[in-house]
mmCIF file of C-alpha atoms and ligand atoms in Angstrom:
data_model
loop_
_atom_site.group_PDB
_atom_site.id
_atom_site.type_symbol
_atom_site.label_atom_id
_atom_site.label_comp_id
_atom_site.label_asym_id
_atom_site.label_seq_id
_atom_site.Cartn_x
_atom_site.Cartn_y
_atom_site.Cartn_z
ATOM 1 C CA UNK A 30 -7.669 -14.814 -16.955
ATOM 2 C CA UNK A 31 -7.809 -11.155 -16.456
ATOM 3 C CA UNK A 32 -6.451 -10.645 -12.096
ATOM 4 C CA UNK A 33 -5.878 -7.149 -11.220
ATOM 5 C CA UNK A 34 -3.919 -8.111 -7.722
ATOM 6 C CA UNK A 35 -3.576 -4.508 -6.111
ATOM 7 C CA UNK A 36 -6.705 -2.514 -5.280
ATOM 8 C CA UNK A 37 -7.582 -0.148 -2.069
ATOM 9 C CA UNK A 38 -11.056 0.165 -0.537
ATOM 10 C CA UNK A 39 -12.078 2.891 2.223
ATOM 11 C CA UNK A 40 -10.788 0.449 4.827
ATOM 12 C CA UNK A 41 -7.550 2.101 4.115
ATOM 13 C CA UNK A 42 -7.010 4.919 1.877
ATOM 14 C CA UNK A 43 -9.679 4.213 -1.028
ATOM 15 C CA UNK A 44 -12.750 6.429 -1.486
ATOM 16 C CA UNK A 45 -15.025 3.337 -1.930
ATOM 17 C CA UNK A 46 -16.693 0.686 0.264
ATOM 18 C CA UNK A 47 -15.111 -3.133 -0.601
ATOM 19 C CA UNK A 48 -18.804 -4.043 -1.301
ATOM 20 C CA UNK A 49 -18.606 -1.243 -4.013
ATOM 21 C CA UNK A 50 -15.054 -2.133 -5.262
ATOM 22 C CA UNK A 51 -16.269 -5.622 -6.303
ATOM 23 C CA UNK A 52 -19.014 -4.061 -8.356
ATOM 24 C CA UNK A 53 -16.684 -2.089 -9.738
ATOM 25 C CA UNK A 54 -14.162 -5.077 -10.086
ATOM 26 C CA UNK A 55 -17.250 -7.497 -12.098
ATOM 27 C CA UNK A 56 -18.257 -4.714 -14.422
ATOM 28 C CA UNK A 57 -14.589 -3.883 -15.868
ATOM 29 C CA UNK A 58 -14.593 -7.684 -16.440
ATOM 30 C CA UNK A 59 -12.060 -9.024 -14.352
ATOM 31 C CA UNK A 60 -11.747 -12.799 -13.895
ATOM 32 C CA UNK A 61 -9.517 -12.344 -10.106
ATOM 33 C CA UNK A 62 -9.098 -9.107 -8.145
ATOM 34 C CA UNK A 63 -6.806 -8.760 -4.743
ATOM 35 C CA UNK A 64 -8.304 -6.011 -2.219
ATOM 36 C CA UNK A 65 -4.788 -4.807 -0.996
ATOM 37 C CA UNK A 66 -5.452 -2.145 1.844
ATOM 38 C CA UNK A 67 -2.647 -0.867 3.725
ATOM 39 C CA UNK A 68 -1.395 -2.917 6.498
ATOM 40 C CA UNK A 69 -5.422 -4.401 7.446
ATOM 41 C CA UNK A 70 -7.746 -6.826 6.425
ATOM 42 C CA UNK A 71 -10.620 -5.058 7.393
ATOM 43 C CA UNK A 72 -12.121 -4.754 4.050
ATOM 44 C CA UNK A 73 -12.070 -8.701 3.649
ATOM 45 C CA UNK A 74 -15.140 -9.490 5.323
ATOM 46 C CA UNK A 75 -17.333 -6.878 3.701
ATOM 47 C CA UNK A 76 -15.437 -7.878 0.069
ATOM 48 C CA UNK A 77 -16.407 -11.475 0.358
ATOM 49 C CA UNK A 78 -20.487 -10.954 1.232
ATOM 50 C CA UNK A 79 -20.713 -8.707 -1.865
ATOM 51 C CA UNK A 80 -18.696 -10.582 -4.267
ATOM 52 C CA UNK A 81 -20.451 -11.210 -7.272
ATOM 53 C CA UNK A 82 -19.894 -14.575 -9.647
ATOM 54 C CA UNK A 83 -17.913 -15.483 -11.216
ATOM 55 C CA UNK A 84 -15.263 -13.066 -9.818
ATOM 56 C CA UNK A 85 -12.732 -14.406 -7.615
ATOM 57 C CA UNK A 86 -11.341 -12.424 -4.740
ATOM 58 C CA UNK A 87 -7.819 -12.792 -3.404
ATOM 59 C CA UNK A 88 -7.357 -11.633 0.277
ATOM 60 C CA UNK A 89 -4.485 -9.694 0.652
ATOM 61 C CA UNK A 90 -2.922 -6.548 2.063
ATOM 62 C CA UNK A 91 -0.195 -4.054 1.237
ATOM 63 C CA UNK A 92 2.634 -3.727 3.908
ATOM 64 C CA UNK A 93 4.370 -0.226 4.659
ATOM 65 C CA UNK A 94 8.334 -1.179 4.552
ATOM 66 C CA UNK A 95 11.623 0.815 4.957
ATOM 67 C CA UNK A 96 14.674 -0.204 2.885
ATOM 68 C CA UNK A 97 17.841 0.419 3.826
ATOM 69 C CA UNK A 98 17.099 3.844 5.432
ATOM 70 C CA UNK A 99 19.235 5.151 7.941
ATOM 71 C CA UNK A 100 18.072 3.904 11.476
ATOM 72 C CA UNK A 101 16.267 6.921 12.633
ATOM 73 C CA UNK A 102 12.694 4.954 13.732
ATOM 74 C CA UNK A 103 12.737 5.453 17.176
ATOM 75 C CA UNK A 104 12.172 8.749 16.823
ATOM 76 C CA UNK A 105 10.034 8.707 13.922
ATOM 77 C CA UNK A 106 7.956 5.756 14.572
ATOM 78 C CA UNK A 107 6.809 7.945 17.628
ATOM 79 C CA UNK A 108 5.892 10.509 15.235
ATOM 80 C CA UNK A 109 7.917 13.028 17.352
ATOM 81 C CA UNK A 110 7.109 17.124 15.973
ATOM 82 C CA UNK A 111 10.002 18.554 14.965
ATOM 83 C CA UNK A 112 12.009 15.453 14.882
ATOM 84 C CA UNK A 113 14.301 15.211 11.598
ATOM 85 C CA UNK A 114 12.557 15.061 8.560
ATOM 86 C CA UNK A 115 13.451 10.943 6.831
ATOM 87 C CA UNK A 116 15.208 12.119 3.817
ATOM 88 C CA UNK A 117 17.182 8.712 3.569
ATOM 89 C CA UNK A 118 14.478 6.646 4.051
ATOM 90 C CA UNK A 119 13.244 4.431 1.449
ATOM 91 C CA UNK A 120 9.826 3.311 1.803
ATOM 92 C CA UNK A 121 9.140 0.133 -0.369
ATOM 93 C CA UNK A 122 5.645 -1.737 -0.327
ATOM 94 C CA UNK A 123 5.458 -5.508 0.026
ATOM 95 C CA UNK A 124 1.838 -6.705 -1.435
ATOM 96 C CA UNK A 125 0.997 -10.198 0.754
ATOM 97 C CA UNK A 126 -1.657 -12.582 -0.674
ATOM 98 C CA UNK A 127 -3.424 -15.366 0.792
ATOM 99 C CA UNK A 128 -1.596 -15.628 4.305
ATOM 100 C CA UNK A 129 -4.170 -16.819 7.219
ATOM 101 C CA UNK A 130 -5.465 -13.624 8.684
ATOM 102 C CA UNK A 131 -5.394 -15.108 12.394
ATOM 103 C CA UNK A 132 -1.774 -15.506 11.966
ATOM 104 C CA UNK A 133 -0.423 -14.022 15.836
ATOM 105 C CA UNK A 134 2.827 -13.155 14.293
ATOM 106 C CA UNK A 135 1.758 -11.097 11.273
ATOM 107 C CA UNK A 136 -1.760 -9.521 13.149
ATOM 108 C CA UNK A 137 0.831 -8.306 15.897
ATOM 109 C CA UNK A 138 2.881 -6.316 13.090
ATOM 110 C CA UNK A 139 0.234 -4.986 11.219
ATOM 111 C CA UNK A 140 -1.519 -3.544 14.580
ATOM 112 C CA UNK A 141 1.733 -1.947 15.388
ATOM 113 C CA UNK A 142 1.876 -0.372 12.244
ATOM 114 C CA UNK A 143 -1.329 0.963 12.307
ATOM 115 C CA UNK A 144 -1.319 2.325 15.724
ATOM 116 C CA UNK A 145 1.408 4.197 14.464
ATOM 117 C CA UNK A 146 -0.402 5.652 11.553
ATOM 118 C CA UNK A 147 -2.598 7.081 14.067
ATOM 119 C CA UNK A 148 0.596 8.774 16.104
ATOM 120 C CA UNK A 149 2.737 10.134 12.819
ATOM 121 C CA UNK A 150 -1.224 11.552 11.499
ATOM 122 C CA UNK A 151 -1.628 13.368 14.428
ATOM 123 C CA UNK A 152 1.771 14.836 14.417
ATOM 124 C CA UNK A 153 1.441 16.308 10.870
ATOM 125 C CA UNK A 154 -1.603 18.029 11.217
ATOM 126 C CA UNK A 155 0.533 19.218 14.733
ATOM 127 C CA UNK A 156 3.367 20.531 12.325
ATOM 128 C CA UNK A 157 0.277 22.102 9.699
ATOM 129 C CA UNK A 158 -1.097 24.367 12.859
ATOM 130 C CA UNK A 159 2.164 25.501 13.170
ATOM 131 C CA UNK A 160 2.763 26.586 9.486
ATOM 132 C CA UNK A 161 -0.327 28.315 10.156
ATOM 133 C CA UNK A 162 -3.170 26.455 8.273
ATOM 134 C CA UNK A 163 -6.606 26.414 10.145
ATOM 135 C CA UNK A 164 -6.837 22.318 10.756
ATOM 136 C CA UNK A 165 -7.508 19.992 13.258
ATOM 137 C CA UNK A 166 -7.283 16.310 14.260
ATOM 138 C CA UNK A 167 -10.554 15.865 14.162
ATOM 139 C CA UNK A 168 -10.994 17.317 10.949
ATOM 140 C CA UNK A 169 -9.007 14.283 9.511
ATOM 141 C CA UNK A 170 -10.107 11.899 11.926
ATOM 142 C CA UNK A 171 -14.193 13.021 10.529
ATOM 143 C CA UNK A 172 -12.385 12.108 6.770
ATOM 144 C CA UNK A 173 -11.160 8.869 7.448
ATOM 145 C CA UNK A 174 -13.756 7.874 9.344
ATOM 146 C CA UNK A 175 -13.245 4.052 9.800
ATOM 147 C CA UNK A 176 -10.425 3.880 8.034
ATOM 148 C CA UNK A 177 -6.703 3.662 8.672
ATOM 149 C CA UNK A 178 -5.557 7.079 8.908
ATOM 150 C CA UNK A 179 -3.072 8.259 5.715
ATOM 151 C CA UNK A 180 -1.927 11.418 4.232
ATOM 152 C CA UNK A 181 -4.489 11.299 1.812
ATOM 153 C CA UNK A 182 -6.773 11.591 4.340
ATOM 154 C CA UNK A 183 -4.389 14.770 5.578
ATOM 155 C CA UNK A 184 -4.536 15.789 2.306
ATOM 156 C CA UNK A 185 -8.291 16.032 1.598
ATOM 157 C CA UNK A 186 -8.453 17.847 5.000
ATOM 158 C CA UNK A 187 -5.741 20.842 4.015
ATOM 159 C CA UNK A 188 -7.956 21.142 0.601
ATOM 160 C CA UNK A 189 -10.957 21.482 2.354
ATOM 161 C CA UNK A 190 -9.339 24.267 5.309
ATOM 162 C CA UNK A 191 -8.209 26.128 1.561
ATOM 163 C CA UNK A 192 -5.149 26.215 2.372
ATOM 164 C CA UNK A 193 -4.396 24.374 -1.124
ATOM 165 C CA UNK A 194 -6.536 24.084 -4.073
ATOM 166 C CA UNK A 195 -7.271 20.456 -4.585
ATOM 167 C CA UNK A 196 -5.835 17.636 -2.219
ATOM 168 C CA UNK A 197 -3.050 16.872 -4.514
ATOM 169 C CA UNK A 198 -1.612 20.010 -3.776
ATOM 170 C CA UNK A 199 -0.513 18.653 -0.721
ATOM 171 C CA UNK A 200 2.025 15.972 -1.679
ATOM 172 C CA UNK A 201 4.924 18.635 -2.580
ATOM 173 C CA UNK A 202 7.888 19.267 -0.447
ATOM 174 C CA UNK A 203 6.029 22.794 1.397
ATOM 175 C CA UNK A 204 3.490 20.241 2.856
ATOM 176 C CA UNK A 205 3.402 16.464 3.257
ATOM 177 C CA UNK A 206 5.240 15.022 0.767
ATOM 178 C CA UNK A 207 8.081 12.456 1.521
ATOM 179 C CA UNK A 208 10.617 15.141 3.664
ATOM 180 C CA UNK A 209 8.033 17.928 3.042
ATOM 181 C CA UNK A 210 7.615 20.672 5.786
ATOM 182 C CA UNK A 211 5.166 18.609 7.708
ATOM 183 C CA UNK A 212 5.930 15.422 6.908
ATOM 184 C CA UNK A 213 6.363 12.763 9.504
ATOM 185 C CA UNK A 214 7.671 9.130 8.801
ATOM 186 C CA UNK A 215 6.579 6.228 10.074
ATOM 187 C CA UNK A 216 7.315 3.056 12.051
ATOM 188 C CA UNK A 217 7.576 0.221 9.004
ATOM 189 C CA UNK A 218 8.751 -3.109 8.287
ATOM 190 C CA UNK A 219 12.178 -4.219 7.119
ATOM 191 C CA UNK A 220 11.474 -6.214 4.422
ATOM 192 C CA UNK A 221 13.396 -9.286 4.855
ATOM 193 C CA UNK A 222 11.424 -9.577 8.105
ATOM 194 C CA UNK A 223 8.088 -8.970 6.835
ATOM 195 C CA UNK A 224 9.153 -11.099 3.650
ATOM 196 C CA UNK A 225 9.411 -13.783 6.449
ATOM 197 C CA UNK A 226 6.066 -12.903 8.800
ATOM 198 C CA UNK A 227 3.941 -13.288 5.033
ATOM 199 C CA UNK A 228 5.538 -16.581 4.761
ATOM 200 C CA UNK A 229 4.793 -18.128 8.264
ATOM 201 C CA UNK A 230 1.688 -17.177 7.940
ATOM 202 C CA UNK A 231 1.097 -19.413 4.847
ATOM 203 C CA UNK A 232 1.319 -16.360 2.101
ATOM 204 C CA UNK A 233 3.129 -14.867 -0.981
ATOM 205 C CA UNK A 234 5.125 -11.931 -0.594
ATOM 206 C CA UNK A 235 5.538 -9.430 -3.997
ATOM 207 C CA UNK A 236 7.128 -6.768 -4.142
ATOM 208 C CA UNK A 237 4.627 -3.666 -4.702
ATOM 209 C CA UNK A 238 5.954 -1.236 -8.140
ATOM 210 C CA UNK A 239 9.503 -0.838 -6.843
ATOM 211 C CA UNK A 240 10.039 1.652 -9.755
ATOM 212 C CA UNK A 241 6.649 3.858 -9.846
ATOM 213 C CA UNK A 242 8.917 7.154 -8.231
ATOM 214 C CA UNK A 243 12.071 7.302 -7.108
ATOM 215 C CA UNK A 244 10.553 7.311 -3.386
ATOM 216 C CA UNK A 245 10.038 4.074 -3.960
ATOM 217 C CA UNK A 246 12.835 2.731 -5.941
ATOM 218 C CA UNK A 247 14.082 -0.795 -5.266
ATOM 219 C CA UNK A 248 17.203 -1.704 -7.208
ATOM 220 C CA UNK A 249 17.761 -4.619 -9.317
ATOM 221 C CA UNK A 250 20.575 -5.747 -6.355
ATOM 222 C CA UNK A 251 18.090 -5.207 -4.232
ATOM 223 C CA UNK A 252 15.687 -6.958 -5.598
ATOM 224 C CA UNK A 253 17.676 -10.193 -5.440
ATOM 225 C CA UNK A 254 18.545 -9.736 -2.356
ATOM 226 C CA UNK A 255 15.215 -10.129 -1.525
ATOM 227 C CA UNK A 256 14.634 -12.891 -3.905
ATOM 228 C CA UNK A 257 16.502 -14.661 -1.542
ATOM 229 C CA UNK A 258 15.079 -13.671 1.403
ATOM 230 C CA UNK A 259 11.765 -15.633 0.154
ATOM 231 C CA UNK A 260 10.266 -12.845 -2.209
ATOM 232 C CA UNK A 261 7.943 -14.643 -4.655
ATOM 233 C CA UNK A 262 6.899 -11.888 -7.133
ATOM 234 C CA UNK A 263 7.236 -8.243 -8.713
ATOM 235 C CA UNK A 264 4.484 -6.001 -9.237
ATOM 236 C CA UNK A 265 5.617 -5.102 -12.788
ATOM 237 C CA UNK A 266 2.810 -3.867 -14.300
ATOM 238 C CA UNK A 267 1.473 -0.729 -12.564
ATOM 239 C CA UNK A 268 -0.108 2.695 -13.574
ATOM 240 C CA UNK A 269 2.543 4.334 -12.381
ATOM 241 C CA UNK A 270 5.875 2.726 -14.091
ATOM 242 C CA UNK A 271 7.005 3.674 -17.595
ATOM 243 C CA UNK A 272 6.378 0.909 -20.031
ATOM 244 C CA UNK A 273 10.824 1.045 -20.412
ATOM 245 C CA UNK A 274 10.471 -0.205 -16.380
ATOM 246 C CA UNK A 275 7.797 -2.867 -16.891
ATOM 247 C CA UNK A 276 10.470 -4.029 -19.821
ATOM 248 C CA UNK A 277 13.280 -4.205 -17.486
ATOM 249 C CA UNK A 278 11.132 -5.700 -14.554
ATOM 250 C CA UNK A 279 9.816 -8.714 -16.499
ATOM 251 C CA UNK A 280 13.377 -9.307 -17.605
ATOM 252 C CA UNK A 281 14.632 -9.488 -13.836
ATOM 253 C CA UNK A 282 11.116 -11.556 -12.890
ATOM 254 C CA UNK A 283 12.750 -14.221 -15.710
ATOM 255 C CA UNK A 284 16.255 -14.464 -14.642
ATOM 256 C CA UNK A 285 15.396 -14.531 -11.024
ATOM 257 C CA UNK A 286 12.468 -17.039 -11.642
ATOM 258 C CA UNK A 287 9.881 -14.927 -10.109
ATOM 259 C CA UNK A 288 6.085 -14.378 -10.514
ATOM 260 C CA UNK A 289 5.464 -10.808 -12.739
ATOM 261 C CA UNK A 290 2.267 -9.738 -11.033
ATOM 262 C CA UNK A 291 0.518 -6.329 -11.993
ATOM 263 C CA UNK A 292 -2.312 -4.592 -10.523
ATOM 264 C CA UNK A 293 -4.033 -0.873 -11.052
ATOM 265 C CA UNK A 294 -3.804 0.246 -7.605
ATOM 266 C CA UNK A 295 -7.078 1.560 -7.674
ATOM 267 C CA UNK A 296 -8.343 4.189 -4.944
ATOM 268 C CA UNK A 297 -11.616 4.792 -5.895
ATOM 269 C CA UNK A 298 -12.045 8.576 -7.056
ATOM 270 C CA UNK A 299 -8.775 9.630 -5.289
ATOM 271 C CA UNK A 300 -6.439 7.715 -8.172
ATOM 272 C CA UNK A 301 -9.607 7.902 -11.029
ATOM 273 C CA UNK A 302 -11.452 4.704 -11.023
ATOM 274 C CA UNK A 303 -9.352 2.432 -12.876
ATOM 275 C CA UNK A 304 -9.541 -0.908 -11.721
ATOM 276 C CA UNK A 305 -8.532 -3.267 -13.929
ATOM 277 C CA UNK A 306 -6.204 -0.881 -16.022
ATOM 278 C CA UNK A 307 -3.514 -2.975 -15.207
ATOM 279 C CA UNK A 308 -3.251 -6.842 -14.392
ATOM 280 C CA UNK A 309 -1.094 -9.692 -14.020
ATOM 281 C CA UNK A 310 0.868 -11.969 -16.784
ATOM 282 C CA UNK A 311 -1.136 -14.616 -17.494
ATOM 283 C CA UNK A 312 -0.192 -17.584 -15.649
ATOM 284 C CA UNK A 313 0.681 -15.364 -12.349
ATOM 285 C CA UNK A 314 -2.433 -15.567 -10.211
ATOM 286 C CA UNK A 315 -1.991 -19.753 -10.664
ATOM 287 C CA UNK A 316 1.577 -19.482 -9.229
ATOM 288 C CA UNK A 317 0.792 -17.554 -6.435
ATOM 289 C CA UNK A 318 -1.617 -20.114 -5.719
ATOM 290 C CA UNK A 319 0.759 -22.528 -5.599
ATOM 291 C CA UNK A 320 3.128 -21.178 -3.584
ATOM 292 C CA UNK A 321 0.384 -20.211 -0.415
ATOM 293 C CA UNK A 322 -1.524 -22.390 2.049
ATOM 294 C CA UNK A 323 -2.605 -19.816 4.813
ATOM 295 C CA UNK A 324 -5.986 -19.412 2.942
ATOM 296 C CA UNK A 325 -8.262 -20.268 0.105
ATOM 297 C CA UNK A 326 -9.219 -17.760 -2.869
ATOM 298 C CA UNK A 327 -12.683 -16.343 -2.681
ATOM 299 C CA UNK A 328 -15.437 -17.699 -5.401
ATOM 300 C CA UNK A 329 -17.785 -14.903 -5.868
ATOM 301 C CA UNK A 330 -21.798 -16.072 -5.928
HETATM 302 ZN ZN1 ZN B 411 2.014 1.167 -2.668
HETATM 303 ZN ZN1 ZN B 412 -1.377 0.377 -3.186
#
């Protein structure tokens, strides 16, 4: 059972229609795949009409979190300009699978979130006229189309104005990486909490590559802190963690008796299409099964 359980589609930050993900999913062979856009669901219905058998789709999403940071979100979360650049803050990304979509509790959240994507967006490119380079809202908003609005988006905006070569250019401290000159944070979930909405609504929280940068780093204290709190798995297996991490993560998945998930992250052209690079241990897709009742897997066909 090949189940690559993190993927994006367009309906967040992805270049590529869900429809065209699942293509892409089938042909690289994969037995389960998990369409994990950033704090929506909108991709769902589009994934499931275009799934092709035998795959199996998971619905799920990936949450935007804040660990431990100092409590500056008031201002941040309103994407003030000029407001202090999050330093301290420690995003962390909580992958949710198979909670009921209609769930009040969790929809609420995830709305909030995304309305304040829209806010912290707009307040970048703000911060980019001011450092001079020739963009507009609407330049981004034109990029991300339907989507929910993220620096990439930003990114391939500044690339195309020339103010940088290619849109990676723009996720380095002069422009919009974390702290960068024009960075804005964002309103996000603290993770106990959203460890807790995933679970009313039925699902299975995991907890997304906690050491792919050090952005993102969750300790191994931490990480049993949230074991506690209801966590059911680590994304251990990920593009973006030294094989020496993956080592030390499946170790902690033992002793804490959690599920050691994997996925490629896939974004379409943005990341190089690489679905399926990375997947779960075997036996992990069953257990997250097991532990969720808000919906059903998707058979494809
Ligand atoms: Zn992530
Ligand atoms: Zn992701």
């Amino acid at each position: 059972m090949r189940a690559d359980l993190h993927v994006h589609s367009n309906a967040s930050d992805g270049t590529d229609p869900p429809a065209e993900v699942m293509r892409r999913a089938a042909q690289a062979g994969l037995d389960v795949v998990a369409l994990t856009d950033h704090d929506t669901v909108a991709g769902h219905a589009q994934a499931r009409q275009a799934l092709p058998a035998p795959l199996i789709l998971v619905p799920g999403m990936e949450l935007s979190c804040r660990l431990d940071g100092p409590d500056r979100g008031d201002q941040q979360s309103r994407g003030v300009p000029g407001g202090p650049s999050p330093r301290g803050q420690h995003s962390v990304h909580l992958l949710a699978y198979l909670f009921d979509p209609g769930d009040p509790g969790l929809a609420a959240e995830t709305r909030r979130i995304r309305d304040d994507r829209i806010l912290r967006a707009r307040a970048m490119v703000d911060r980019l006229v001011d450092l001079g380079v020739p963009i507009t809202w609407d330049d981004v908003a034109a990029i991300a189309g339907s989507a929910v609005v993220g620096r990439p988006h930003i990114a391939r905006a500044l690339a195309a104005s020339g103010a940088i070569a290619s849109p990676g250019q723009a996720f380095t401290p002069d422009w919009i990486a974390d702290g960068g000159r024009a960075y804005v944070g964002r309103y996000a979930l603290d993770p106990v909490h959203a460890i807790a909405l995933v679970r009313s609504a039925g699902g299975a929280a995991v907890l997304a590559h906690p050491r792919a940068d050090r952005a993102l780093l969750v300790s191994d204290s931490q990480i049993a802190g949230l074991t506690a709190a209801g966590l059911a798995g680590v994304e251990v297996f990920h593009p973006d963690q030294p094989e020496s991490e993956q080592a030390s993560l499946l170790g902690l998945t033992r002793a804490l008796g959690l599920i050691a998930t994997g996925g490629s992250d896939d974004h379409g052209s943005l990341t190089g299409h690489r679905i399926g690079s990375h997947t779960a241990a075997p036996g992990a897709y069953e257990a997250l099964l097991s532990q969720a009742t808000g919906t059903q897997p998707v058979q494809g066909g």
